[in-house]
Tab-separated table of C-alpha atoms in Angstrom:
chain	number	residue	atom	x	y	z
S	186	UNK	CA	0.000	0.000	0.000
S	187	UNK	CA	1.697	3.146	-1.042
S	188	UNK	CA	1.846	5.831	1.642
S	189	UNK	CA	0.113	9.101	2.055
S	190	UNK	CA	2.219	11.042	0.528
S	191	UNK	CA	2.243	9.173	-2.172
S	192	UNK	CA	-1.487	8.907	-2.502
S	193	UNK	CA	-2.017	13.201	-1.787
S	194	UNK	CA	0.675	14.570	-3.803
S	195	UNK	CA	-0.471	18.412	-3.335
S	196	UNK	CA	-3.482	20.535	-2.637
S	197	UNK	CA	-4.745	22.372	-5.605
S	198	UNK	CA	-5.244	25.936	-4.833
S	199	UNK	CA	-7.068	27.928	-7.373
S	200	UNK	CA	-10.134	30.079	-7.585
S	201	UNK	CA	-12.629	27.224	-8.445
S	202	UNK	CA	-10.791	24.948	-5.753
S	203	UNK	CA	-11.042	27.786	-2.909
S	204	UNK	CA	-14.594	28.579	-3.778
S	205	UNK	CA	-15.327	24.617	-3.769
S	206	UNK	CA	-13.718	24.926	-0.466
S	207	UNK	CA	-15.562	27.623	1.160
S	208	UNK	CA	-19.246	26.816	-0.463
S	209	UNK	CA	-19.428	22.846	-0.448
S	210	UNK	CA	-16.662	22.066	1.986
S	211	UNK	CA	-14.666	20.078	-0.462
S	212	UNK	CA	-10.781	19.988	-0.489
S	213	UNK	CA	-9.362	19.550	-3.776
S	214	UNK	CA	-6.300	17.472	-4.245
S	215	UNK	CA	-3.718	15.817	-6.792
S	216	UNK	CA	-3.470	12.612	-6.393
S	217	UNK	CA	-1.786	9.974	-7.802
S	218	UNK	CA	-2.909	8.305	-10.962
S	219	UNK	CA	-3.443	4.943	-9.406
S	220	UNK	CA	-5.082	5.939	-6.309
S	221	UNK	CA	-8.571	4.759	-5.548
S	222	UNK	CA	-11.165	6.591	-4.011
S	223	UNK	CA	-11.010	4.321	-0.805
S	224	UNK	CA	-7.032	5.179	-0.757
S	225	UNK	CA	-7.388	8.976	-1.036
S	226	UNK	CA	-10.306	8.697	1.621
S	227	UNK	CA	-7.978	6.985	4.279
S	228	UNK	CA	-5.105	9.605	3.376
S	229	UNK	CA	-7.194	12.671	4.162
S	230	UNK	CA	-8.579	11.145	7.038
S	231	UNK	CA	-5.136	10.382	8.285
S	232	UNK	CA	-3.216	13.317	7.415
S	233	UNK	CA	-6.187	15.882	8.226
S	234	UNK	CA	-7.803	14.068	11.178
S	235	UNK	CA	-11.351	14.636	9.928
S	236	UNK	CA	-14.520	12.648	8.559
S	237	UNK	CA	-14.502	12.106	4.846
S	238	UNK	CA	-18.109	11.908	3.495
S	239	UNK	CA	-17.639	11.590	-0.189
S	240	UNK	CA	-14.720	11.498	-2.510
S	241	UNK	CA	-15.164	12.355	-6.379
S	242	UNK	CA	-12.226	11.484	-8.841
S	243	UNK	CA	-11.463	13.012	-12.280
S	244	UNK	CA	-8.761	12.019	-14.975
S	245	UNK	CA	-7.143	15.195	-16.583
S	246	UNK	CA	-5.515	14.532	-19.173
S	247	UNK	CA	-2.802	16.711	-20.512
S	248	UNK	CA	-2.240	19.755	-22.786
S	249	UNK	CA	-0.076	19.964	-25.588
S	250	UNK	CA	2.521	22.522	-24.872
S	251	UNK	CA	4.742	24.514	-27.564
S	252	UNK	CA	7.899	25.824	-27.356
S	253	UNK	CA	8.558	27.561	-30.691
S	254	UNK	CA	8.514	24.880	-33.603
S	255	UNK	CA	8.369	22.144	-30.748
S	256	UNK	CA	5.598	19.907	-29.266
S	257	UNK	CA	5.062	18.341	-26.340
S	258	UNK	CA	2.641	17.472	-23.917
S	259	UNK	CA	2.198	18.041	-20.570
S	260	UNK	CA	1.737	14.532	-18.108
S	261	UNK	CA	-1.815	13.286	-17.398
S	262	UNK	CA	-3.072	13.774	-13.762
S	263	UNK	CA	-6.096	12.619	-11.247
S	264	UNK	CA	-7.879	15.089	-9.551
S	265	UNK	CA	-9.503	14.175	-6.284
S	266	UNK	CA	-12.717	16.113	-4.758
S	267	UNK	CA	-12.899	14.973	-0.834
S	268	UNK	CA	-16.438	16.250	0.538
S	269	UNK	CA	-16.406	16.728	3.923
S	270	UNK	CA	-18.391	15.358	6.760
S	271	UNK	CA	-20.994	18.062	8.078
S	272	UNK	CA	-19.675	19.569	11.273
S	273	UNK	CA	-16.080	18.593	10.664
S	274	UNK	CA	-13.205	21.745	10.438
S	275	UNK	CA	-11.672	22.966	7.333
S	276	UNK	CA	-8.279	22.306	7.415
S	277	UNK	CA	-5.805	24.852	6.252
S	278	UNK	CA	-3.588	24.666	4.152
S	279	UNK	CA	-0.809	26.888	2.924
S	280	UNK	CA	0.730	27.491	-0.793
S	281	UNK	CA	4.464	27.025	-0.649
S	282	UNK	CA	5.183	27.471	-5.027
């Protein structure tokens, strides 16, 4: 079983993620492509100490990315939604890029 770092790589902090945050209580996370909803659930209740009621998964996939005359992409990613338990605390989190 990989660990919970491995599992949570990052919190994703942007405007839709924050207002997620604030309105639904729902973190938002990057997680690792292989992770299953019952994984990402145990890390966030681990890491966080809180009640997970719902976790929601989506497959990015990536963008192609130019660099004059050059193509590339950029990596495919899983993005987790983790729904919080009514009555549990937000957790906070600080951005550190």
């Amino acid at each position: 079983m990989p660990t919970l770092y491995e599992v949570i790589r990052r919190p994703l902090i942007t405007e839709k993620g924050l207002a997620v945050k604030e309105t639904e209580g729902t973190l938002v996370f990057d997680v690792a492509p292989n992770a299953s909803k019952t994984e990402v659930k145990q890390a966030v209740e681990a890491l966080f100490k809180v009640k997970v009621a719902a976790v929601r998964t989506a497959n990015v996939l990536g963008k192609e990315r130019r660099r004059g005359k050059f193509a590339g992409f950029r990596p495919d990613w899983k993005k987790a939604y983790v729904r919080l338990k009514d009555g549990e605390k937000m957790p906070e989190y600080v951005a550190n890029y």
